[in-house]
Structure formats: structure tokens, C-alpha cells
Short mmCIF file of C-alpha atoms in Angstrom, two decimals:
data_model
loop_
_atom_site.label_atom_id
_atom_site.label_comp_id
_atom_site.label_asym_id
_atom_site.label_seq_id
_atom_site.Cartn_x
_atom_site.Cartn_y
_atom_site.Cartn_z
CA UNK A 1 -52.23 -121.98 -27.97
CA UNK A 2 -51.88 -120.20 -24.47
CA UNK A 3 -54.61 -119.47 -22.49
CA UNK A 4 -56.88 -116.90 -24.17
CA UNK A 5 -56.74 -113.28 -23.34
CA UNK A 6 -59.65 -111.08 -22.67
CA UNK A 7 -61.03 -108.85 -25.47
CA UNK A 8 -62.30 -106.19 -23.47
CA UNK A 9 -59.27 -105.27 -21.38
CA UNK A 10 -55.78 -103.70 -23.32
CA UNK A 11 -54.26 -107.00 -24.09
CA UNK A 12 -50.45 -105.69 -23.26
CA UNK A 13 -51.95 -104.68 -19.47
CA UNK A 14 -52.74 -108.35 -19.06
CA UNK A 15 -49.41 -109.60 -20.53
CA UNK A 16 -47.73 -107.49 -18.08
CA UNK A 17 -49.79 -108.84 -14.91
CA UNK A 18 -49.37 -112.50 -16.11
CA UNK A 19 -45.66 -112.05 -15.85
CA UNK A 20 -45.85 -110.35 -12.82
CA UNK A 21 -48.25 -113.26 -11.28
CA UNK A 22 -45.67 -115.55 -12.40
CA UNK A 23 -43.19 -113.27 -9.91
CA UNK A 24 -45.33 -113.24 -7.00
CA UNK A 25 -45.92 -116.81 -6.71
CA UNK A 26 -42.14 -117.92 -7.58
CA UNK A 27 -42.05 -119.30 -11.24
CA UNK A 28 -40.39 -116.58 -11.82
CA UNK A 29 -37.04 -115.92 -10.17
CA UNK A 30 -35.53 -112.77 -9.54
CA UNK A 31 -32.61 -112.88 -11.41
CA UNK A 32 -34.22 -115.32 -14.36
CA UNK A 33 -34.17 -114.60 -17.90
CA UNK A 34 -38.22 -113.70 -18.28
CA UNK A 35 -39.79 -115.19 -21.54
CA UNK A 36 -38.96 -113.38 -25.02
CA UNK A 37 -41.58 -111.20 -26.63
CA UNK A 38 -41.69 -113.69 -29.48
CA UNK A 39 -42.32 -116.29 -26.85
CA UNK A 40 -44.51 -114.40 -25.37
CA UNK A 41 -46.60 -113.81 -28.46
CA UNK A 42 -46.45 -117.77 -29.73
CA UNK A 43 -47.57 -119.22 -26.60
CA UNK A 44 -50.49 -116.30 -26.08
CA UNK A 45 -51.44 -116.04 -29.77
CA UNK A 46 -50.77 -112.28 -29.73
CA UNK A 47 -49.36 -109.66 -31.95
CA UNK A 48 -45.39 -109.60 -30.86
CA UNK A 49 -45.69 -105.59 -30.43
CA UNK A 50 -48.43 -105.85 -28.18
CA UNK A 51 -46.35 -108.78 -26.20
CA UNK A 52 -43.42 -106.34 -25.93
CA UNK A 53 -45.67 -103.30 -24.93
CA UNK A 54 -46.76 -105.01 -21.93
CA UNK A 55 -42.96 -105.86 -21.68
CA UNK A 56 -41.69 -102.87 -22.08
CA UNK A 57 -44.62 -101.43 -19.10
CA UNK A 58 -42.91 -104.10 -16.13
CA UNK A 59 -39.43 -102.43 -17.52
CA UNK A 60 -40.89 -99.25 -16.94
CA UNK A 61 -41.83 -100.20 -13.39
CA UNK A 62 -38.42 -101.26 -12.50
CA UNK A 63 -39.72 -105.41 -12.39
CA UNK A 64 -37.77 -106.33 -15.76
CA UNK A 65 -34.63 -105.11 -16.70
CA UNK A 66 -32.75 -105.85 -20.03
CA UNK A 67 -29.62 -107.05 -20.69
CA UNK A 68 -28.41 -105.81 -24.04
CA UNK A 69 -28.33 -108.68 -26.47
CA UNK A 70 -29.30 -111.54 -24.13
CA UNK A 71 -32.88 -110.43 -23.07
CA UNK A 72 -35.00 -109.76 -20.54
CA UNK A 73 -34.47 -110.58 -16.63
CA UNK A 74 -36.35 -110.38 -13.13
CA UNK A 75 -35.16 -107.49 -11.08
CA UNK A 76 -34.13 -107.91 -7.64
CA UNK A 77 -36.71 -106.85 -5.43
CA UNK A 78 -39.44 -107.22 -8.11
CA UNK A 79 -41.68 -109.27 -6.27
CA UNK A 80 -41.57 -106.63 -3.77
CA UNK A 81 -42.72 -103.81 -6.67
CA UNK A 82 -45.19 -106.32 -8.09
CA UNK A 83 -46.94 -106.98 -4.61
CA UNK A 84 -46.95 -103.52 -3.51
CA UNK A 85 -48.74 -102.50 -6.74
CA UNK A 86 -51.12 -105.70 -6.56
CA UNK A 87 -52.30 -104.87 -3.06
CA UNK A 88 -52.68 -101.20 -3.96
CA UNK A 89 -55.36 -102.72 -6.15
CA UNK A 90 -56.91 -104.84 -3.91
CA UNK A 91 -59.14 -102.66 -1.98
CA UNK A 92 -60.45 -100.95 -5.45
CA UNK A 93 -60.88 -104.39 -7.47
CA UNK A 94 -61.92 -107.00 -4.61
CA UNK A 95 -62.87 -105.14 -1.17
CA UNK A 96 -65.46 -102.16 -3.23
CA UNK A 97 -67.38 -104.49 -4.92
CA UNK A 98 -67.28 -106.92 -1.78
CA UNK A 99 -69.08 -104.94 0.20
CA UNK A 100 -71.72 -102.74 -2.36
CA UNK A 101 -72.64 -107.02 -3.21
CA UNK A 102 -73.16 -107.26 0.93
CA UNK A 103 -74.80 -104.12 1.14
CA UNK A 104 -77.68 -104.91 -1.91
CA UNK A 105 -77.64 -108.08 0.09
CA UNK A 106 -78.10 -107.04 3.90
CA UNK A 107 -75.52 -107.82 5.21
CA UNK A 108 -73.80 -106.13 7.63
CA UNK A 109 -70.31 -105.16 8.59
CA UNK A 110 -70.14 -107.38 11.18
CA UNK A 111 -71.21 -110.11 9.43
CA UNK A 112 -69.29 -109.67 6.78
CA UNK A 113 -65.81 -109.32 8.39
CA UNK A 114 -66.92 -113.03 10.12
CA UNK A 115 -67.26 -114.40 6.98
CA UNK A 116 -63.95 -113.53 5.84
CA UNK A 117 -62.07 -114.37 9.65
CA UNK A 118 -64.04 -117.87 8.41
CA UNK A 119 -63.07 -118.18 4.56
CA UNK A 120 -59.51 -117.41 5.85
CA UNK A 121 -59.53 -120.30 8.69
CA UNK A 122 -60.60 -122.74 5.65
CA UNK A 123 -57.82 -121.38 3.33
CA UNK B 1 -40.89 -91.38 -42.35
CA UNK B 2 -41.59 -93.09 -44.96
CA UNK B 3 -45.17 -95.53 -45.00
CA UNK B 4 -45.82 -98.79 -46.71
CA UNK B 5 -49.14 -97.52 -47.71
CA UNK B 6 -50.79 -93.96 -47.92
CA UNK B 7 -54.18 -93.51 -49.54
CA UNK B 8 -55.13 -89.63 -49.35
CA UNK B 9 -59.14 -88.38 -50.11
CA UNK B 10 -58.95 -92.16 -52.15
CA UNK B 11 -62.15 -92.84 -53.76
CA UNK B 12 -63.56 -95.38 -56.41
CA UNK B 13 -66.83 -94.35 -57.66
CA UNK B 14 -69.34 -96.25 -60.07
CA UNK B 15 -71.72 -94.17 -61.70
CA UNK B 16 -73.60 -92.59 -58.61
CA UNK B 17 -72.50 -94.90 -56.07
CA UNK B 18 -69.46 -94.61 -53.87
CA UNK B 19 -67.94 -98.04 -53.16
CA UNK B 20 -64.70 -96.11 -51.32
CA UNK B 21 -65.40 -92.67 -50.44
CA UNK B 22 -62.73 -90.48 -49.57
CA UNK B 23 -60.67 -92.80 -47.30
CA UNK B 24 -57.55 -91.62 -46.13
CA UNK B 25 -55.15 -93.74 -43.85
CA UNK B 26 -51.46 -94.70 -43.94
CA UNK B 27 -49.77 -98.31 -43.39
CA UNK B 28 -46.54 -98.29 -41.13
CA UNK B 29 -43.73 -100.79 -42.12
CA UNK B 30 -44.24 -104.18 -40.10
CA UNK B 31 -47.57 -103.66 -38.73
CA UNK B 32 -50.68 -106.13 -38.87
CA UNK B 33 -53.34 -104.27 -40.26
CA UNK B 34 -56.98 -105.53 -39.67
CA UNK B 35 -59.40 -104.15 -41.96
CA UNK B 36 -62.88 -104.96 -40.73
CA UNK B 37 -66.43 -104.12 -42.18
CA UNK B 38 -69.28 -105.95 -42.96
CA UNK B 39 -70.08 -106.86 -46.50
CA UNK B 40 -69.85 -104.95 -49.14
CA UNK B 41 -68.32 -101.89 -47.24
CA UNK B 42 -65.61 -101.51 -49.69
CA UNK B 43 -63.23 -103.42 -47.68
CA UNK B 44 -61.66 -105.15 -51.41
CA UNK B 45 -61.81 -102.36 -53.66
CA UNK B 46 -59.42 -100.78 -51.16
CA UNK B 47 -57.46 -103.58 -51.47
CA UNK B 48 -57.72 -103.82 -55.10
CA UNK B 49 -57.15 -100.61 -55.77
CA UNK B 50 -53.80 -100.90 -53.39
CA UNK B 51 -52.59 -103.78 -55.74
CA UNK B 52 -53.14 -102.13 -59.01
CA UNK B 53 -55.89 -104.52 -59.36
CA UNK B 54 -58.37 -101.66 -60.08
CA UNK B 55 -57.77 -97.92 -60.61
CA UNK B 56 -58.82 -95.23 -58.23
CA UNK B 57 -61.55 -92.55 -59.42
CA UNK B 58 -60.02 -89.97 -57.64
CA UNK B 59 -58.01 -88.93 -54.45
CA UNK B 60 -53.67 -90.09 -54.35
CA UNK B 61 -52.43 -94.02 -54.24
CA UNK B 62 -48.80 -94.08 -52.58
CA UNK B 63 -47.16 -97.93 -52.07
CA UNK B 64 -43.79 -97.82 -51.33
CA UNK B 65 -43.63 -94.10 -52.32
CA UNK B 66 -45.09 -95.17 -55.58
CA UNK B 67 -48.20 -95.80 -57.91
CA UNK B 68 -48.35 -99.07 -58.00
CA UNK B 69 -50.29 -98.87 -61.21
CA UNK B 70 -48.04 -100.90 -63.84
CA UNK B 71 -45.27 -100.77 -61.88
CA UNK B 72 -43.16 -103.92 -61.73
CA UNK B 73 -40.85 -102.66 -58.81
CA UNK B 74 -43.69 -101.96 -56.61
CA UNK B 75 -45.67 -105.24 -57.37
CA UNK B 76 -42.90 -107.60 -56.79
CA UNK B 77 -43.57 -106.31 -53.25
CA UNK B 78 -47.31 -107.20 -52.98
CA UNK B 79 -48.47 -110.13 -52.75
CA UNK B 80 -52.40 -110.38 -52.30
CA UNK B 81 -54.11 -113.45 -51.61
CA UNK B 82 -57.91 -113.27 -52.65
CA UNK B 83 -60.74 -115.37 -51.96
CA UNK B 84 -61.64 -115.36 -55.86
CA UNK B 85 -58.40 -116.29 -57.11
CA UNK B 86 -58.39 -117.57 -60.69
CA UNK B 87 -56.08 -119.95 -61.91
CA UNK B 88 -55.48 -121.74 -65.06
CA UNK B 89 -57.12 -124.50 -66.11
CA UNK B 90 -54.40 -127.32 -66.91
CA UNK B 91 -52.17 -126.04 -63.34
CA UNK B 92 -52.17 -128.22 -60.64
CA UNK B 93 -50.98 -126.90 -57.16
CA UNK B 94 -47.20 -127.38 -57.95
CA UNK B 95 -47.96 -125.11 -61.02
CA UNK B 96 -49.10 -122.68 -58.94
CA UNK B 97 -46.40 -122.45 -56.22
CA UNK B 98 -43.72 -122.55 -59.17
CA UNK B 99 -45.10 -119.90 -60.51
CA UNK B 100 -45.32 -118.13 -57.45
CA UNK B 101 -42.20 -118.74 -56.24
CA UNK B 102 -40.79 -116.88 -59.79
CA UNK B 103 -42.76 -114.03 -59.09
CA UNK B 104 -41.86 -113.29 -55.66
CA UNK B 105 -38.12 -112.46 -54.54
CA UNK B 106 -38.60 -113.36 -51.18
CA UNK B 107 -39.93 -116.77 -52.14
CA UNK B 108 -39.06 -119.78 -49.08
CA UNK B 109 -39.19 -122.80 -50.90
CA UNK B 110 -38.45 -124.60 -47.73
CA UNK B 111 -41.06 -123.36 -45.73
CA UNK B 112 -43.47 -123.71 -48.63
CA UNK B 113 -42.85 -127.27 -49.10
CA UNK B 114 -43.59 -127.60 -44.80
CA UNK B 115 -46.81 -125.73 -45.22
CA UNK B 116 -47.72 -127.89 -48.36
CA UNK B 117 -47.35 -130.94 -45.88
CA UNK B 118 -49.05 -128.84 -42.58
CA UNK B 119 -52.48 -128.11 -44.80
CA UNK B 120 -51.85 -131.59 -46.13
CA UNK B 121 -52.32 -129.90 -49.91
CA UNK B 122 -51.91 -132.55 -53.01
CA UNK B 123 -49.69 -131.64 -55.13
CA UNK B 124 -50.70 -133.39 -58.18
CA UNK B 125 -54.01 -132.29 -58.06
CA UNK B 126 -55.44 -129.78 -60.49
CA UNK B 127 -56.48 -126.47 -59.24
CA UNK B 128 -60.52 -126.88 -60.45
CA UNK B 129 -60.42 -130.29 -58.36
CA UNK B 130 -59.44 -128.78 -55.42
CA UNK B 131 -61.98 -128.17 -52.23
CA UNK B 132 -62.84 -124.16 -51.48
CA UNK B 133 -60.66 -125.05 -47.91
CA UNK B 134 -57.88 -126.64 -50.08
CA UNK B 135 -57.94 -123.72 -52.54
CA UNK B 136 -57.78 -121.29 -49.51
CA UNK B 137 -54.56 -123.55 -47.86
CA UNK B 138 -53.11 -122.54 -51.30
CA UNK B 139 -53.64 -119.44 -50.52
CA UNK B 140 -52.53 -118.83 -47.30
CA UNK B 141 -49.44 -120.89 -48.25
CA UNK B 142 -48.17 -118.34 -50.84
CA UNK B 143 -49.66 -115.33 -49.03
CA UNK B 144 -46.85 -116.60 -45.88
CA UNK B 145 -44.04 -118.32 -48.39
CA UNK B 146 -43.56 -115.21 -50.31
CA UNK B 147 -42.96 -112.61 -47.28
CA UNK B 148 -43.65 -110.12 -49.66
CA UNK B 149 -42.56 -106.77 -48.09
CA UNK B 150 -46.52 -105.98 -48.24
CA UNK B 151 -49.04 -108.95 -48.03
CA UNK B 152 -52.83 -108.58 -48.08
CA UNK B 153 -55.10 -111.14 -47.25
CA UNK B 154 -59.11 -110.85 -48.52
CA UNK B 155 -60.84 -113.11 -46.20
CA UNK B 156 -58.23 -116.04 -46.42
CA UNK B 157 -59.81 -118.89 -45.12
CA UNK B 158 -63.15 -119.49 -46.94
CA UNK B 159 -64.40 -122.88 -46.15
CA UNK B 160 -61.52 -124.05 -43.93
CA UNK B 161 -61.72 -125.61 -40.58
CA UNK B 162 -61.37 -123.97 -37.11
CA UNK B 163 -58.05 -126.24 -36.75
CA UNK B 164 -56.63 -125.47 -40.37
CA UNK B 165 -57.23 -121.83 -39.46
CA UNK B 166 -55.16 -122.16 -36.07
CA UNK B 167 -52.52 -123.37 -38.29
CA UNK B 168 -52.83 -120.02 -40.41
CA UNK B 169 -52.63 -118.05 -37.15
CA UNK B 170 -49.84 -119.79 -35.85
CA UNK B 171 -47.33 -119.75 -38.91
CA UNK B 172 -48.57 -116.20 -40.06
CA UNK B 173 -47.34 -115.18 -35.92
CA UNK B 174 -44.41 -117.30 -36.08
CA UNK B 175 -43.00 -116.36 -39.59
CA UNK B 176 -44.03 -112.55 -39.34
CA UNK B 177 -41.63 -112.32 -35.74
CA UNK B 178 -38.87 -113.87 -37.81
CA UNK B 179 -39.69 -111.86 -40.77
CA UNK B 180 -41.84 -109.05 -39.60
CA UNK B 181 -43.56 -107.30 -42.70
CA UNK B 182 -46.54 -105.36 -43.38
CA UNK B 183 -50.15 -107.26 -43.55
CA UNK B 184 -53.34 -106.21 -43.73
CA UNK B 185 -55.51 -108.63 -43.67
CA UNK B 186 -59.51 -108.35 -43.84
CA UNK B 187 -61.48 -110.38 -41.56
CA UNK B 188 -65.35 -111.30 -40.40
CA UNK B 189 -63.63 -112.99 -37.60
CA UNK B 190 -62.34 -110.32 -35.01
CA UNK B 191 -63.14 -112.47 -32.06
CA UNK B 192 -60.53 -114.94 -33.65
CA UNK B 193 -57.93 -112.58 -34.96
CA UNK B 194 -58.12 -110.14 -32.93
CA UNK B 195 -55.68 -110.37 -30.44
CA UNK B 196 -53.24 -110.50 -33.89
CA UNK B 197 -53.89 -107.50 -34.85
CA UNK B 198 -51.94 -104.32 -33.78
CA UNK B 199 -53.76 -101.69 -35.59
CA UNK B 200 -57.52 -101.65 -37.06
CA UNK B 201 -59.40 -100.11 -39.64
CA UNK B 202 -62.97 -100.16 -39.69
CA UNK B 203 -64.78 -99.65 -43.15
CA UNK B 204 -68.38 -98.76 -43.59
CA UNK B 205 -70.25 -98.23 -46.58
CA UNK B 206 -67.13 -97.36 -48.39
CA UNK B 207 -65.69 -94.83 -45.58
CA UNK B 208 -63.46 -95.38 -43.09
CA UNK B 209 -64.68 -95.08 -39.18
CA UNK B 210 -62.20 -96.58 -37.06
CA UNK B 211 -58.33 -96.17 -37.70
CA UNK B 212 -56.48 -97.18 -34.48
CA UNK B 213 -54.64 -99.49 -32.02
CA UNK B 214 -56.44 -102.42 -31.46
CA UNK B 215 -55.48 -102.52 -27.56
CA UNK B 216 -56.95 -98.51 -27.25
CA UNK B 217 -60.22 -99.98 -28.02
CA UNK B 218 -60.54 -102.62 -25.98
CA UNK B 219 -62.35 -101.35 -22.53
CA UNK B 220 -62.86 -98.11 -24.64
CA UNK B 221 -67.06 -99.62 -24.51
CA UNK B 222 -68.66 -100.50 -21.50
CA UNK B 223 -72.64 -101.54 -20.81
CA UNK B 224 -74.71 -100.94 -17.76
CA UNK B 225 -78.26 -102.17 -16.80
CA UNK B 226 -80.27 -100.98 -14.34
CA UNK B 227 -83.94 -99.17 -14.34
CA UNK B 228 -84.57 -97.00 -17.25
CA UNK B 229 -84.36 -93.58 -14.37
CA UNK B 230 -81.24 -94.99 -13.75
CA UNK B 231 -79.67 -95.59 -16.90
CA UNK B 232 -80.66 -92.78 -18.34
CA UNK B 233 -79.47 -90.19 -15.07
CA UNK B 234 -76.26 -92.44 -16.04
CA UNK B 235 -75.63 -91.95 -19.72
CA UNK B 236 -76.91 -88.13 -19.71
CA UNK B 237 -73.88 -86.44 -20.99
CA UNK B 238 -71.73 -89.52 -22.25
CA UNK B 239 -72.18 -90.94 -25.82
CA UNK B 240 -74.24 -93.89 -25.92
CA UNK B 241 -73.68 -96.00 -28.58
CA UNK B 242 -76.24 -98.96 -28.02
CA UNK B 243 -79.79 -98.87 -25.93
CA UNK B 244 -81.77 -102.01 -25.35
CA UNK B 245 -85.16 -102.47 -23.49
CA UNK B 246 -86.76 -104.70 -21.71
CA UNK B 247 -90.14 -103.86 -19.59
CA UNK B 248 -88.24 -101.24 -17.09
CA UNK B 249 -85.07 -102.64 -17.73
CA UNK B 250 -82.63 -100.79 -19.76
CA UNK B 251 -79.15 -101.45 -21.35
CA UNK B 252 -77.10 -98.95 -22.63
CA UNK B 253 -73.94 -99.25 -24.42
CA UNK B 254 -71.41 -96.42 -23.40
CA UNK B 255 -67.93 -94.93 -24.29
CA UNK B 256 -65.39 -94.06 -21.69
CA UNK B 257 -64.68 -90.33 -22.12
CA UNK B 258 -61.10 -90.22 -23.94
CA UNK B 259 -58.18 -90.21 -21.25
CA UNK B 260 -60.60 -91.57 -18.28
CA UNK B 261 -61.24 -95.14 -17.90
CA UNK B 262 -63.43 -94.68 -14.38
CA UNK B 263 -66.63 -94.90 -16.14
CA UNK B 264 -67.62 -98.52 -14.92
CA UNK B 265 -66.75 -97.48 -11.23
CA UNK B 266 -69.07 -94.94 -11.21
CA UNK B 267 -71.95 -96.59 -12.78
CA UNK B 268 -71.19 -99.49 -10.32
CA UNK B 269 -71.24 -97.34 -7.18
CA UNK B 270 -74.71 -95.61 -8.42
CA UNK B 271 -76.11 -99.59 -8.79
CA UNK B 272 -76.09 -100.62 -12.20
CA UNK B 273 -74.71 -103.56 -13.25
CA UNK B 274 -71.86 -103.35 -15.50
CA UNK B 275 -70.25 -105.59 -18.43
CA UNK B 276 -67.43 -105.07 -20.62
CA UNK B 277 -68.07 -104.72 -24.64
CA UNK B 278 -65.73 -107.03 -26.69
CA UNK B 279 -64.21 -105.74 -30.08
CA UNK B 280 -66.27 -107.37 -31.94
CA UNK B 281 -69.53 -105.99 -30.29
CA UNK B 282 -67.87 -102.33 -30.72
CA UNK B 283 -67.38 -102.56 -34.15
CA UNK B 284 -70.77 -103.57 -34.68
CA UNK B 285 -72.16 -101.09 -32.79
CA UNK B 286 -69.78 -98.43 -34.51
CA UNK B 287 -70.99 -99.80 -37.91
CA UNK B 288 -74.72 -99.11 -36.53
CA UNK B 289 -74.16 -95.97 -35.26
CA UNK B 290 -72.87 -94.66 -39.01
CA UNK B 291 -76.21 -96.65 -40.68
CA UNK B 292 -78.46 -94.89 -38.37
CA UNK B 293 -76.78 -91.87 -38.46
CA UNK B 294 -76.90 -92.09 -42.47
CA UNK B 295 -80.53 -92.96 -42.20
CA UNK B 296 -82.17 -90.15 -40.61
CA UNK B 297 -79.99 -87.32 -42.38
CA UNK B 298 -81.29 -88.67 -45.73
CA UNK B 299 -84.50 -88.68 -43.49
CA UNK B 300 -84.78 -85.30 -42.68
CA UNK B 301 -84.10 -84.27 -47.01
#
């Protein structure tokens, strides 16, 4: 079984950001044939409708494309789409709650845009 | 369009009391149905009732465009797996999938014989001598083998083991993309099946609360904590569905207005501490909701 999903979010949202993590850091070509739906739904344990729903989303999106009886493939330039959209979402889902967690704690802009010059150096 | 199933105003009544009460719902073709409710909500006298197994006291019964009462050319496309199946005395298990395999046109012989070796199921053995998890593996194994058109499943896995139910999970997923079908299949275990499911139904005391997508409920419940002020300023105007207190700290359970999904932001940005509710947690508090709900209006007779 794949790793589990998360009950609490839409389960074909997460299918579709798996696949496009799987772009952004390169195990996923542009150009490669992108796992089936029925793969999809084996190896995550999911209903195959929901696996194609989140499928159907990065199509939507311009990431996946289909080629009529083969399957589904990597757009070019969908690493491109898939980062734009992820660091659209970074400020809302990592930089909010960031600094309302600094804030509660007292510390200060300043201080806080040290800290990440420092976790940054480390990385 | 045509449905698999379509119950309309369908109730079964015994004397005074209501075990189905005016349920109304239709199955698409090639669906997974859950149909979740605690016990006794009238979860199998729905099903029952859909296999001919019982008759309805009043409201319509359409399978396959038909009532399936008596009627061989609907029934040959049902196959329900209970948890209380009898069987006769002198059969042993290759009795039973014989028999089974006459009965249903659809019948893989093949792929019952590699599900008789997966559950490791004895052959030989009679029926009464069998363990409850062996007598569920039968179970499962002609509930899958016999890809009837329409297969229920009534709490299929009494008394087997968290690995023998992965193998359920797995085959049921893997057979149904090859062969997709309708299945509705009732279940305690929503944490474990969920994620199979596309569609729920959610049964309590015999009427029907929930009938939806599985993936529009998940994030449709959120919980915040915070000071009871704080809370409550919070959850004034939305629909709270749980509360829990402890000295001046509060809980509340909440639903996301429909079409706005924003709801945690906002409670995070006035301080309160925010969780997500799983599907199992929102059925439960669903199921609550009705009991209490029930409760006081007899209450205030």
C-alpha cells in the first residue's frame, strides 16, 4: 500500500499535488507517460474515480495532457505551471502562519528574517 | 439515465417502530457505495430489502428498473454477501463456491481458485468447522468472484485480521478497475475504507442523513480551541456541530459554509487553534446531531 492519504483534505486535491511534486523535483519528466489512474489508485489504496479526478484537475491546468489511447503525459513547461502555482501558495500556507507563531511568541521581524537568512545558510 | 438502484419514500415498518423510514436515494452504475451508521440504524434492512431478502412496507423498490421481488433476471445480478450467512450442513467450502459459481453468470473460476489460495481457505473443510474469519474469506471470495453487476457487502470481514482485510481491499480495488461494477458495501470501519469509497450514505435510526461524495466531505468539518469568549464570538452564526469544555477552554466543532472553504483562516488569524475533523469524526458527530436533535423534540411533547 502507498503512503496513506489524509482524511480531512479532498483526497483527488492531494493526488493531484503528489504528481505535481513528483514534476517539480524531476521524477517526473516532461514529456513522460505519468502513472495510470488504475495505478494511481493500487499503489494509493484509493477509489480509481477519485485517482482520475485529481487527474483530470493537472489536465485542466495544462500540467498533463492525454494522448488518446496511450495515456497520460507531462506537458512541456509543466514544471513551470506547477511551481508558479506552488509558490502562489507559499506565502498563504507557510509565511501567514510563520509569522502569527512569531508574533504569539515575541518575536520580532527582525529577528525573524535572521533566522531564516540562518536556516537557509544550513540548507 | 438509468440507476442501478432507486429506493423512493422506502420504508419497512414493524408494528410501531420504523427500522427504514422513508429513505430515498439512487445507486449510479459502477460506483462504490459506503453505507455507514452505527448499529441498528437500518443499515441491513435496506440491504435486505434491495435483495428481495425482505419486503418493503411501503414507499417504491427499483433494481435494474425492476422489483427485484421474485424476480430471477434481477437476482442473477445481486450478489450479497452477509455476515449471517447460512449454509448447509453437509457443504464444505468447495460446495459452496460450486454452487455459487452456478448461480452467478459472471462467475471467475480462475480468480476464485487464487483467492481460495490468498485467504489460505480449506477446501475440504465443512462450512460449521470453519473460523468466523474463514467463514468471512468465503465471503468476500464470492462477493469479488461473482462480479455481479450489483454486489453488497454487510460488514464483510467479521473476525478477520487487519492483513486478511488489506487483502480484501486490495483485490476488491484491483478487480473492480478491471471490472468496475456497482458496490455498496456497509462498514464500521470508515477510517479504513474510506479512501475506497466514492460516494457515502449515512443511515441513522432508520433515515438517511448523509448522501454524497466522499471527497466533498472531507475538510467540509473543522475544530477550533481557544477561550470560551473566543470560540463562541467565532462560531456565532456558523453551525456548530460539536462543543467540548474544559475549565475556560472550549472546542467547537464547525462546518465550512457551503462553497467557502476559508473558515480555518479566519479562526486562525483571530487566535484559535485549529484542527481538521476526519470522516469518521463527522459522521459521528452527524449521527449525534440527529439523536440530540430527536431527543429534545420528543422533549418538548
Amino acid at each position: 500500500m502507498g503512503p496513506a492519504m489524509d482524511d480531512t483534505r479532498p483526497i483527488f486535491l492531494q493526488i493531484a499535488e503528489r504528481i505535481e511534486d513528483d514534476i517539480i523535483e524531476g521524477v517526473l519528466e516532461e514529456e513522460a507517460q505519468a502513472p495510470s489512474t488504475t495505478q494511481i489508485a493500487a499503489f494509493y489504496h484509493i477509489n480509481p474515480a477519485t485517482a482520475a479526478k485529481g487527474v483530470n484537475l493537472l489536465v485542466d491546468e495544462g500540467i498533463l495532457y492525454k494522448k488518446r489511447g496511450i495515456g497520460m503525459f507531462v506537458a512541456t513547461g509543466a514544471r513551470e505551471i506547477a511551481l508558479t502555482k506552488r509558490k502562489e501558495q507559499f506565502y498563504e500556507q507557510y509565511i501567514v502562519s510563520l509569522v502569527r507563531e512569531a508574533n504569539r511568541l515575541g518575536i520580532t521581524a527582525e529577528q525573524l528574517s535572521d533566522m531564516i537568512k540562518k536556516g537557509a545558510v544550513q540548507q | 439515465m438509468t440507476y442501478v438502484v432507486e429506493v423512493n419514500g422506502l420504508t419497512k415498518a414493524y408494528g410501531d417502530v420504523k427500522a427504514v423510514n422513508n429513505v430515498s436515494f439512487k445507486l449510479e452504475t459502477d460506483k462504490i457505495y459506503g453505507l455507514l451508521g452505527s448499529n441498528g440504524a437500518g443499515k441491513t434492512t435496506i440491504m435486505h430489502m434491495i435483495s428481495a431478502q425482505q419486503f418493503e412496507t411501503s414507499g417504491s423498490l427499483r433494481v435494474f428498473g425492476e422489483h427485484p421481488y421474485e424476480n430471477n433476471h434481477v437476482l442473477q445480478q445481486v450478489c450479497f454477501i452477509k455476515e449471517s450467512q447460512k449454509y448447509p450442513d453437509n457443504y464444505n467450502v468447495r460446495d459452496v463456491l460450486e454452487t455459487a459459481a452456478d448461480l452467478y453468470p459472471n462467475w471467475d473460476q480462475q480468480f476464485a481458485m487464487s483467492l481460495v489460495e490468498e485467504f489460505q481457505l480449506p477446501l475440504k473443510r465443512h462450512m460449521k468447522k470453519l473460523s468466523r474469519g474463514m467463514l468471512s474469506s468465503v465471503g468476500i471470495l464470492i462477493g469479488l468472484a461473482s462480479r455481479a453487476p450489483l454486489t453488497i457487502f454487510d460488514e464483510p470481514y467479521l473476525g478477520l485480521d487487519a492483513e486478511k482485510r488489506q487483502l480484501f481491499y486490495d483485490r476488491l480495488l484491483e478487480d473492480y478497475a478491471e471490472h468496475p461494477r456497482t458496490i455498496l458495501l456497509s462498514t464500521h470501519l470508515i477510517d479504513e475504507v474510506g479512501t475506497m469509497l466514492e460516494h457515502v450514505l449515512l443511515i441513522n435510526r432508520g433515515q438517511l442523513l448523509l448522501d454524497e461524495e466522499t471527497d466533498s466531505l472531507r475538510g467540509r468539518a473543522f475544530s477550533v480551541s481557544g477561550t470560551a469568549a473566543a470560540v463562541d464570538r467565532f462560531t456565532s452564526g456558523r453551525t456548530v456541530i460539536d462543543r467540548q469544555q474544559l475549565g475556560g477552554l472550549v472546542t467547537a466543532s464547525i462546518l465550512n459554509n457551503p462553497g467557502q472553504l476559508n473558515g480555518q483562516a479566519e479562526a486562525e488569524a483571530n487566535a484559535l487553534t485549529v484542527a481538521p475533523v476526519s470522516l469518521q469524526q463527522l459522521t459521528v458527530y452527524y449521527t449525534r446531531l440527529q439523536n440530540r436533535d430527536s431527543v429534545s423534540s420528543k422533549g418538548a411533547k
